Coordinates of C-alpha atoms in Angstrom, one line a residue:
L1 CA -5.6 -0.7 6.6
P2 CA -3.4 -2.7 9.0
V3 CA -4.0 -5.8 6.5
A4 CA -3.0 -3.9 3.7
H5 CA -0.1 -2.6 5.3
R6 CA 1.2 -6.0 6.2
A7 CA 0.1 -6.9 2.3
L8 CA 2.7 -4.0 1.3
E9 CA 5.4 -5.5 3.4
E10 CA 5.6 -8.7 1.5
T11 CA 5.2 -6.8 -1.7
L12 CA 8.3 -4.6 -0.7
E13 CA 9.9 -8.5 -0.2
F14 CA 9.1 -9.0 -4.0
T15 CA 11.4 -6.6 -5.0
V16 CA 15.3 -6.6 -5.1
P17 CA 17.4 -4.0 -3.6
R18 CA 19.6 -1.7 -5.6
D19 CA 18.4 -3.1 -8.5
P20 CA 17.7 0.3 -10.9
G21 CA 14.8 -1.9 -12.5
W22 CA 13.2 -1.6 -9.0
T23 CA 14.0 1.5 -7.5
V24 CA 10.6 3.6 -8.9
E25 CA 8.8 1.0 -7.0
R26 CA 10.6 0.4 -3.7
E27 CA 10.6 4.1 -3.5
R28 CA 6.8 4.0 -3.5
L29 CA 6.7 1.2 -1.5
T30 CA 9.1 2.6 1.2
L31 CA 6.7 5.8 1.4
L32 CA 3.7 4.2 2.1
Q33 CA 5.3 2.0 4.5
A34 CA 6.5 5.4 6.4
D35 CA 3.4 6.5 6.1
L36 CA 1.3 3.7 7.8
L37 CA 4.0 3.2 9.9
A38 CA 3.3 6.5 11.3
I39 CA -0.2 5.7 11.7
E40 CA 0.5 2.3 13.8
S41 CA 3.6 3.0 16.2
G42 CA 4.0 7.2 15.4
P43 CA 6.0 9.5 13.3
D44 CA 9.1 8.7 15.4
E45 CA 9.0 5.0 14.3
A46 CA 8.4 6.2 10.9
L47 CA 10.8 8.6 10.3
R48 CA 13.4 6.5 11.8
F49 CA 12.2 3.9 9.0
L50 CA 12.7 6.1 6.3
D51 CA 16.1 7.3 7.3
Q52 CA 17.6 3.9 7.9
T53 CA 16.9 3.7 4.1
H54 CA 19.6 5.4 1.9
E55 CA 18.5 4.0 -1.7
F56 CA 16.4 7.3 -2.4
A57 CA 16.6 10.9 -3.2
S58 CA 13.6 12.5 -4.2
R59 CA 11.3 15.3 -3.7
A60 CA 8.8 12.7 -2.4
V61 CA 10.8 11.4 0.3
H62 CA 11.9 14.9 1.5
L63 CA 8.6 15.8 1.6
Q64 CA 7.8 12.7 3.3
R65 CA 10.2 13.4 6.1
A66 CA 9.3 17.0 6.4
R67 CA 5.6 16.1 7.4
L68 CA 7.1 13.8 10.0
L69 CA 9.4 16.0 11.0
E70 CA 6.8 18.6 11.5
Q71 CA 4.4 16.0 13.9
L72 CA 7.9 15.6 16.1
K73 CA 7.5 19.6 16.2
R74 CA 11.4 19.6 14.9
V75 CA 10.3 22.9 12.9
A76 CA 13.8 23.7 12.1
D77 CA 14.6 20.3 10.4
A78 CA 11.1 20.0 8.7
A79 CA 12.1 23.3 6.6
A80 CA 15.2 21.8 5.7
A81 CA 13.8 19.0 4.5
R82 CA 11.1 21.1 2.5
E83 CA 14.2 22.9 1.2
Q84 CA 15.6 20.2 -0.3
A85 CA 12.5 18.6 -1.4
L86 CA 12.5 21.8 -3.8
K87 CA 15.9 20.2 -5.1
F88 CA 14.1 17.7 -6.6
P89 CA 11.5 17.7 -10.1
Q90 CA 7.9 17.0 -9.0
K91 CA 6.4 13.2 -9.3
L92 CA 2.7 13.9 -9.5
A93 CA 2.0 9.9 -9.4
E94 CA 4.2 9.6 -5.9
E95 CA 2.5 12.9 -4.5
R96 CA -0.8 11.6 -5.6
L97 CA -0.4 8.0 -4.2
L98 CA 0.3 9.3 -0.6
D99 CA -2.7 11.6 -0.9
G100 CA -4.6 8.4 -1.4
V101 CA -3.2 6.7 1.5
R102 CA -3.7 9.9 4.0
R103 CA -7.2 10.0 2.9
A104 CA -7.6 6.7 3.0
R105 CA -6.4 7.0 6.9
D106 CA -9.1 9.8 7.5
R107 CA -11.7 7.2 6.0
D108 CA -12.8 9.2 3.2
F109 CA -12.7 6.1 1.2
D110 CA -14.1 7.7 -2.1
A111 CA -12.0 10.2 -2.2
A112 CA -8.8 7.8 -2.0
V113 CA -10.1 5.6 -4.4
R114 CA -10.6 9.0 -6.9
D115 CA -6.6 9.6 -5.9
F116 CA -5.6 6.1 -6.8
E117 CA -7.9 6.3 -10.2
D118 CA -6.2 9.3 -10.9
V119 CA -2.4 7.6 -10.4
L120 CA -3.4 4.8 -12.7
N121 CA -4.7 7.1 -15.3
V122 CA -1.1 8.3 -15.5
E123 CA 0.5 4.9 -14.9
P124 CA -1.6 2.3 -15.8
Q125 CA 0.8 -0.4 -14.4
M126 CA 1.5 0.9 -11.0
F127 CA 0.4 -2.2 -9.0
V128 CA 0.4 -0.9 -5.5
A129 CA -2.2 2.2 -6.5
R130 CA -4.3 -0.7 -7.8
F131 CA -4.2 -2.8 -4.7
L132 CA -5.1 0.0 -2.8
Q133 CA -7.7 1.3 -4.7
A134 CA -9.1 -2.4 -4.3
V135 CA -9.0 -2.4 -0.4
C136 CA -11.1 1.0 -0.1
L137 CA -13.1 -0.5 -2.5
Q138 CA -13.8 -3.3 0.3
Q139 CA -14.0 -0.7 2.8
Q140 CA -17.4 1.1 1.4
Q141 CA -19.4 -2.2 1.7
Q142 CA -22.1 -1.1 -1.5
R143 CA -18.9 -1.5 -3.5
W144 CA -18.1 -5.0 -3.6
P145 CA -18.7 -5.5 -6.9
E146 CA -16.0 -3.1 -7.8
A147 CA -13.8 -4.3 -5.2
K148 CA -14.1 -7.9 -6.6
V149 CA -13.2 -6.9 -10.4
A150 CA -10.1 -4.3 -8.8
F151 CA -8.7 -7.6 -6.9
A152 CA -9.1 -9.7 -10.0
G153 CA -6.9 -7.0 -11.5
C154 CA -4.5 -7.3 -9.0
L155 CA -4.2 -10.9 -8.9
A156 CA -3.6 -11.3 -13.0
Q157 CA -1.1 -8.3 -13.0
R158 CA 0.7 -10.0 -10.2
P159 CA -0.1 -13.7 -9.8
Q160 CA 2.4 -14.6 -7.1
F161 CA 0.9 -11.7 -4.6
L162 CA -1.5 -14.2 -2.8
W163 CA -2.8 -11.4 -0.8
S164 CA -5.1 -10.5 -3.9
E165 CA -6.5 -13.7 -4.2
Y166 CA -7.3 -13.7 -0.5
F167 CA -9.1 -10.1 -0.5
L168 CA -11.0 -11.5 -4.2
C169 CA -12.5 -14.6 -2.0
V170 CA -13.8 -11.9 0.7
A171 CA -15.4 -9.9 -2.1
R172 CA -16.9 -13.2 -3.7
S173 CA -18.3 -14.4 -0.5
E174 CA -19.8 -10.9 0.7
M175 CA -21.5 -11.0 -2.9
G176 CA -22.5 -14.3 -2.4
D177 CA -20.7 -16.4 -4.6
K178 CA -19.3 -19.0 -2.2
S179 CA -19.0 -22.2 -4.3
A180 CA -15.0 -21.7 -5.1
V181 CA -14.1 -19.4 -2.3
E182 CA -13.1 -22.5 0.1
S183 CA -11.0 -24.4 -2.8
S184 CA -9.3 -21.1 -3.8
L185 CA -8.3 -20.5 -0.3
Q186 CA -7.0 -23.8 0.3
R187 CA -4.9 -23.4 -2.1
V188 CA -3.4 -20.3 -1.2
L189 CA -2.7 -22.4 2.3
S190 CA -1.0 -24.9 -0.2
L191 CA 1.7 -22.4 -1.6
Q192 CA 3.1 -21.7 1.7
P193 CA 1.6 -18.1 2.6
S194 CA 3.4 -15.4 5.1
K195 CA 2.3 -16.0 8.6
P196 CA 0.1 -12.9 8.4
L197 CA -1.6 -14.2 5.4
E198 CA -1.8 -17.8 6.6
E199 CA -3.7 -16.3 10.2
S200 CA -6.3 -14.5 8.2
V201 CA -7.4 -17.3 5.8
R202 CA -7.7 -19.4 8.2
N203 CA -9.5 -16.9 10.2
F204 CA -11.9 -16.3 7.2
L205 CA -12.5 -20.2 6.7
R206 CA -13.7 -20.9 10.4

Protein backbone atom coordinates (compact mmCIF):
# COMPACT_ATOMS: atom_id res chain seq x y z
CA LEU A 1 0.00 0.00 0.00
CA PRO A 2 2.83 2.55 0.48
CA VAL A 3 3.64 2.15 -3.22
CA ALA A 4 -0.03 2.66 -4.07
CA HIS A 5 0.04 5.81 -1.93
CA ARG A 6 2.92 7.25 -3.96
CA ALA A 7 1.15 6.33 -7.18
CA LEU A 8 -2.04 8.09 -6.04
CA GLU A 9 -0.03 11.21 -5.21
CA GLU A 10 1.10 11.26 -8.82
CA THR A 11 -2.47 10.71 -10.03
CA LEU A 12 -3.48 13.87 -8.17
CA GLU A 13 -0.72 15.77 -9.97
CA PHE A 14 -2.39 14.95 -13.32
CA THR A 15 -5.49 16.91 -12.26
CA VAL A 16 -6.16 20.67 -12.32
CA PRO A 17 -7.01 22.44 -9.03
CA ARG A 18 -10.32 24.30 -8.94
CA ASP A 19 -11.22 23.15 -12.44
CA PRO A 20 -14.88 21.99 -12.37
CA GLY A 21 -14.02 19.16 -14.75
CA TRP A 22 -11.60 17.71 -12.21
CA THR A 23 -13.39 18.51 -8.94
CA VAL A 24 -14.98 15.10 -8.38
CA GLU A 25 -11.78 13.16 -9.04
CA ARG A 26 -9.65 15.58 -7.02
CA GLU A 27 -12.00 15.19 -4.05
CA ARG A 28 -11.82 11.39 -4.25
CA LEU A 29 -8.04 11.43 -4.50
CA THR A 30 -7.76 13.88 -1.61
CA LEU A 31 -9.94 11.65 0.59
CA LEU A 32 -7.82 8.63 -0.32
CA GLN A 33 -4.62 10.53 0.36
CA ALA A 34 -5.91 11.53 3.79
CA ASP A 35 -6.88 7.93 4.56
CA LEU A 36 -3.50 6.55 3.51
CA LEU A 37 -1.68 9.36 5.29
CA ALA A 38 -3.48 8.45 8.50
CA ILE A 39 -2.04 4.94 8.18
CA GLU A 40 1.52 6.07 7.47
CA SER A 41 1.82 9.24 9.58
CA GLY A 42 -1.14 9.24 11.96
CA PRO A 43 -4.54 10.96 12.11
CA ASP A 44 -3.10 14.34 13.15
CA GLU A 45 -1.06 14.61 9.94
CA ALA A 46 -4.00 13.36 7.85
CA LEU A 47 -6.32 15.96 9.39
CA ARG A 48 -3.84 18.75 8.68
CA PHE A 49 -3.63 17.59 5.06
CA LEU A 50 -7.42 17.50 4.72
CA ASP A 51 -7.97 20.86 6.40
CA GLN A 52 -5.44 22.66 4.22
CA THR A 53 -7.59 21.78 1.20
CA HIS A 54 -10.39 24.33 0.96
CA GLU A 55 -11.51 23.06 -2.44
CA PHE A 56 -14.26 20.67 -1.36
CA ALA A 57 -17.38 20.63 0.81
CA SER A 58 -19.27 17.34 0.84
CA ARG A 59 -20.68 14.63 3.07
CA ALA A 60 -17.65 12.41 2.44
CA VAL A 61 -15.16 15.13 3.41
CA HIS A 62 -16.96 15.93 6.68
CA LEU A 63 -17.28 12.23 7.53
CA GLN A 64 -13.57 11.78 6.90
CA ARG A 65 -12.84 14.69 9.23
CA ALA A 66 -15.14 13.17 11.86
CA ARG A 67 -13.33 9.82 11.73
CA LEU A 68 -9.94 11.48 12.08
CA LEU A 69 -11.15 13.67 14.95
CA GLU A 70 -12.52 10.61 16.73
CA GLN A 71 -9.13 8.93 16.43
CA LEU A 72 -7.64 12.03 18.04
CA LYS A 73 -10.22 11.82 20.90
CA ARG A 74 -11.70 15.20 19.90
CA VAL A 75 -15.24 14.00 20.53
CA ALA A 76 -17.07 17.34 20.34
CA ASP A 77 -15.32 18.36 17.12
CA ALA A 78 -16.07 14.94 15.61
CA ALA A 79 -19.77 15.28 16.48
CA ALA A 80 -19.86 18.73 14.87
CA ALA A 81 -18.26 17.32 11.72
CA ARG A 82 -20.89 14.56 11.57
CA GLU A 83 -23.64 17.16 11.89
CA GLN A 84 -22.10 19.07 8.98
CA ALA A 85 -22.01 15.85 6.94
CA LEU A 86 -25.77 15.43 7.29
CA LYS A 87 -26.30 18.70 5.40
CA PHE A 88 -24.95 17.13 2.19
CA PRO A 89 -26.37 14.33 0.01
CA GLN A 90 -24.93 10.86 0.38
CA LYS A 91 -22.45 9.73 -2.30
CA LEU A 92 -22.38 5.95 -2.17
CA ALA A 93 -19.49 5.57 -4.63
CA GLU A 94 -17.15 7.71 -2.54
CA GLU A 95 -18.14 6.04 0.71
CA ARG A 96 -17.74 2.55 -0.73
CA LEU A 97 -14.38 3.58 -2.21
CA LEU A 98 -13.14 4.55 1.25
CA ASP A 99 -14.58 1.33 2.70
CA GLY A 100 -12.42 -0.55 0.19
CA VAL A 101 -9.29 1.36 1.21
CA ARG A 102 -9.90 0.60 4.90
CA ARG A 103 -10.42 -3.09 4.17
CA ALA A 104 -7.21 -3.10 2.13
CA ARG A 105 -5.45 -1.43 5.05
CA ASP A 106 -6.65 -4.29 7.26
CA ARG A 107 -5.41 -6.74 4.59
CA ASP A 108 -8.93 -7.98 3.87
CA PHE A 109 -8.18 -7.84 0.16
CA ASP A 110 -11.09 -10.03 -0.95
CA ALA A 111 -13.60 -7.67 0.65
CA ALA A 112 -11.73 -4.64 -0.71
CA VAL A 113 -11.87 -6.04 -4.25
CA ARG A 114 -15.64 -6.46 -3.86
CA ASP A 115 -16.02 -2.89 -2.60
CA PHE A 116 -14.11 -1.53 -5.58
CA GLU A 117 -16.18 -3.72 -7.91
CA ASP A 118 -19.34 -2.19 -6.42
CA VAL A 119 -17.93 1.27 -7.14
CA LEU A 120 -17.09 0.33 -10.73
CA ASN A 121 -20.57 -1.08 -11.26
CA VAL A 122 -21.92 2.39 -10.47
CA GLU A 123 -19.14 4.41 -12.11
CA PRO A 124 -17.27 2.22 -14.64
CA GLN A 125 -14.85 5.02 -15.55
CA MET A 126 -13.60 5.72 -12.02
CA PHE A 127 -9.90 5.21 -12.58
CA VAL A 128 -8.84 5.27 -8.93
CA ALA A 129 -11.24 2.43 -8.05
CA ARG A 130 -9.93 0.34 -10.97
CA PHE A 131 -6.32 0.97 -9.95
CA LEU A 132 -6.87 0.16 -6.28
CA GLN A 133 -8.79 -2.98 -7.17
CA ALA A 134 -5.84 -4.07 -9.31
CA VAL A 135 -3.44 -3.41 -6.41
CA CYS A 136 -5.60 -5.55 -4.09
CA LEU A 137 -5.71 -8.37 -6.63
CA GLN A 138 -1.93 -8.20 -6.86
CA GLN A 139 -1.65 -8.58 -3.10
CA GLN A 140 -3.31 -12.00 -3.39
CA GLN A 141 -0.68 -13.98 -5.25
CA GLN A 142 -3.14 -16.59 -6.51
CA ARG A 143 -4.92 -13.81 -8.42
CA TRP A 144 -2.08 -12.69 -10.68
CA PRO A 145 -4.09 -13.31 -13.90
CA GLU A 146 -6.87 -11.03 -12.65
CA ALA A 147 -4.34 -8.42 -11.56
CA LYS A 148 -2.75 -8.53 -15.01
CA VAL A 149 -6.10 -7.88 -16.70
CA ALA A 150 -6.94 -5.10 -14.23
CA PHE A 151 -3.63 -3.27 -14.70
CA ALA A 152 -3.98 -3.63 -18.48
CA GLY A 153 -7.34 -1.90 -18.12
CA CYS A 154 -5.73 0.89 -16.08
CA LEU A 155 -3.05 1.34 -18.73
CA ALA A 156 -5.63 1.49 -21.51
CA GLN A 157 -7.67 4.06 -19.60
CA ARG A 158 -4.71 6.32 -18.75
CA PRO A 159 -1.60 5.49 -20.78
CA GLN A 160 0.29 8.45 -19.29
CA PHE A 161 0.02 6.97 -15.78
CA LEU A 162 3.20 4.90 -15.88
CA TRP A 163 2.65 3.12 -12.57
CA SER A 164 0.06 0.96 -14.35
CA GLU A 165 2.65 -0.25 -16.83
CA TYR A 166 5.09 -1.02 -14.01
CA PHE A 167 2.53 -3.09 -12.08
CA LEU A 168 1.42 -4.81 -15.28
CA CYS A 169 5.03 -5.86 -15.86
CA VAL A 170 5.28 -7.20 -12.32
CA ALA A 171 2.14 -9.30 -12.87
CA ARG A 172 3.43 -10.61 -16.19
CA SER A 173 6.75 -11.54 -14.62
CA GLU A 174 5.04 -13.39 -11.75
CA MET A 175 3.04 -15.38 -14.31
CA GLY A 176 6.23 -16.39 -16.13
CA ASP A 177 5.67 -14.09 -19.12
CA LYS A 178 9.02 -12.30 -18.90
CA SER A 179 9.75 -11.88 -22.61
CA ALA A 180 8.63 -8.25 -22.97
CA VAL A 181 8.91 -7.13 -19.35
CA GLU A 182 12.41 -5.68 -19.50
CA SER A 183 11.79 -3.75 -22.72
CA SER A 184 8.53 -2.36 -21.30
CA LEU A 185 10.25 -1.21 -18.12
CA GLN A 186 13.13 0.31 -20.08
CA ARG A 187 10.49 2.25 -22.00
CA VAL A 188 9.07 3.51 -18.69
CA LEU A 189 12.54 4.70 -17.67
CA SER A 190 12.98 6.48 -21.01
CA LEU A 191 9.86 8.56 -20.30
CA GLN A 192 11.47 10.24 -17.27
CA PRO A 193 9.16 8.85 -14.55
CA SER A 194 8.90 10.22 -11.04
CA LYS A 195 11.70 9.38 -8.64
CA PRO A 196 9.65 6.79 -6.65
CA LEU A 197 8.61 5.02 -9.85
CA GLU A 198 12.14 5.11 -11.25
CA GLU A 199 13.45 3.55 -8.03
CA SER A 200 10.77 0.84 -8.13
CA VAL A 201 11.58 -0.01 -11.75
CA ARG A 202 15.35 -0.13 -11.19
CA ASN A 203 14.95 -2.30 -8.09
CA PHE A 204 12.73 -4.68 -10.04
CA LEU A 205 15.23 -4.93 -12.89
CA ARG A 206 18.12 -5.84 -10.61
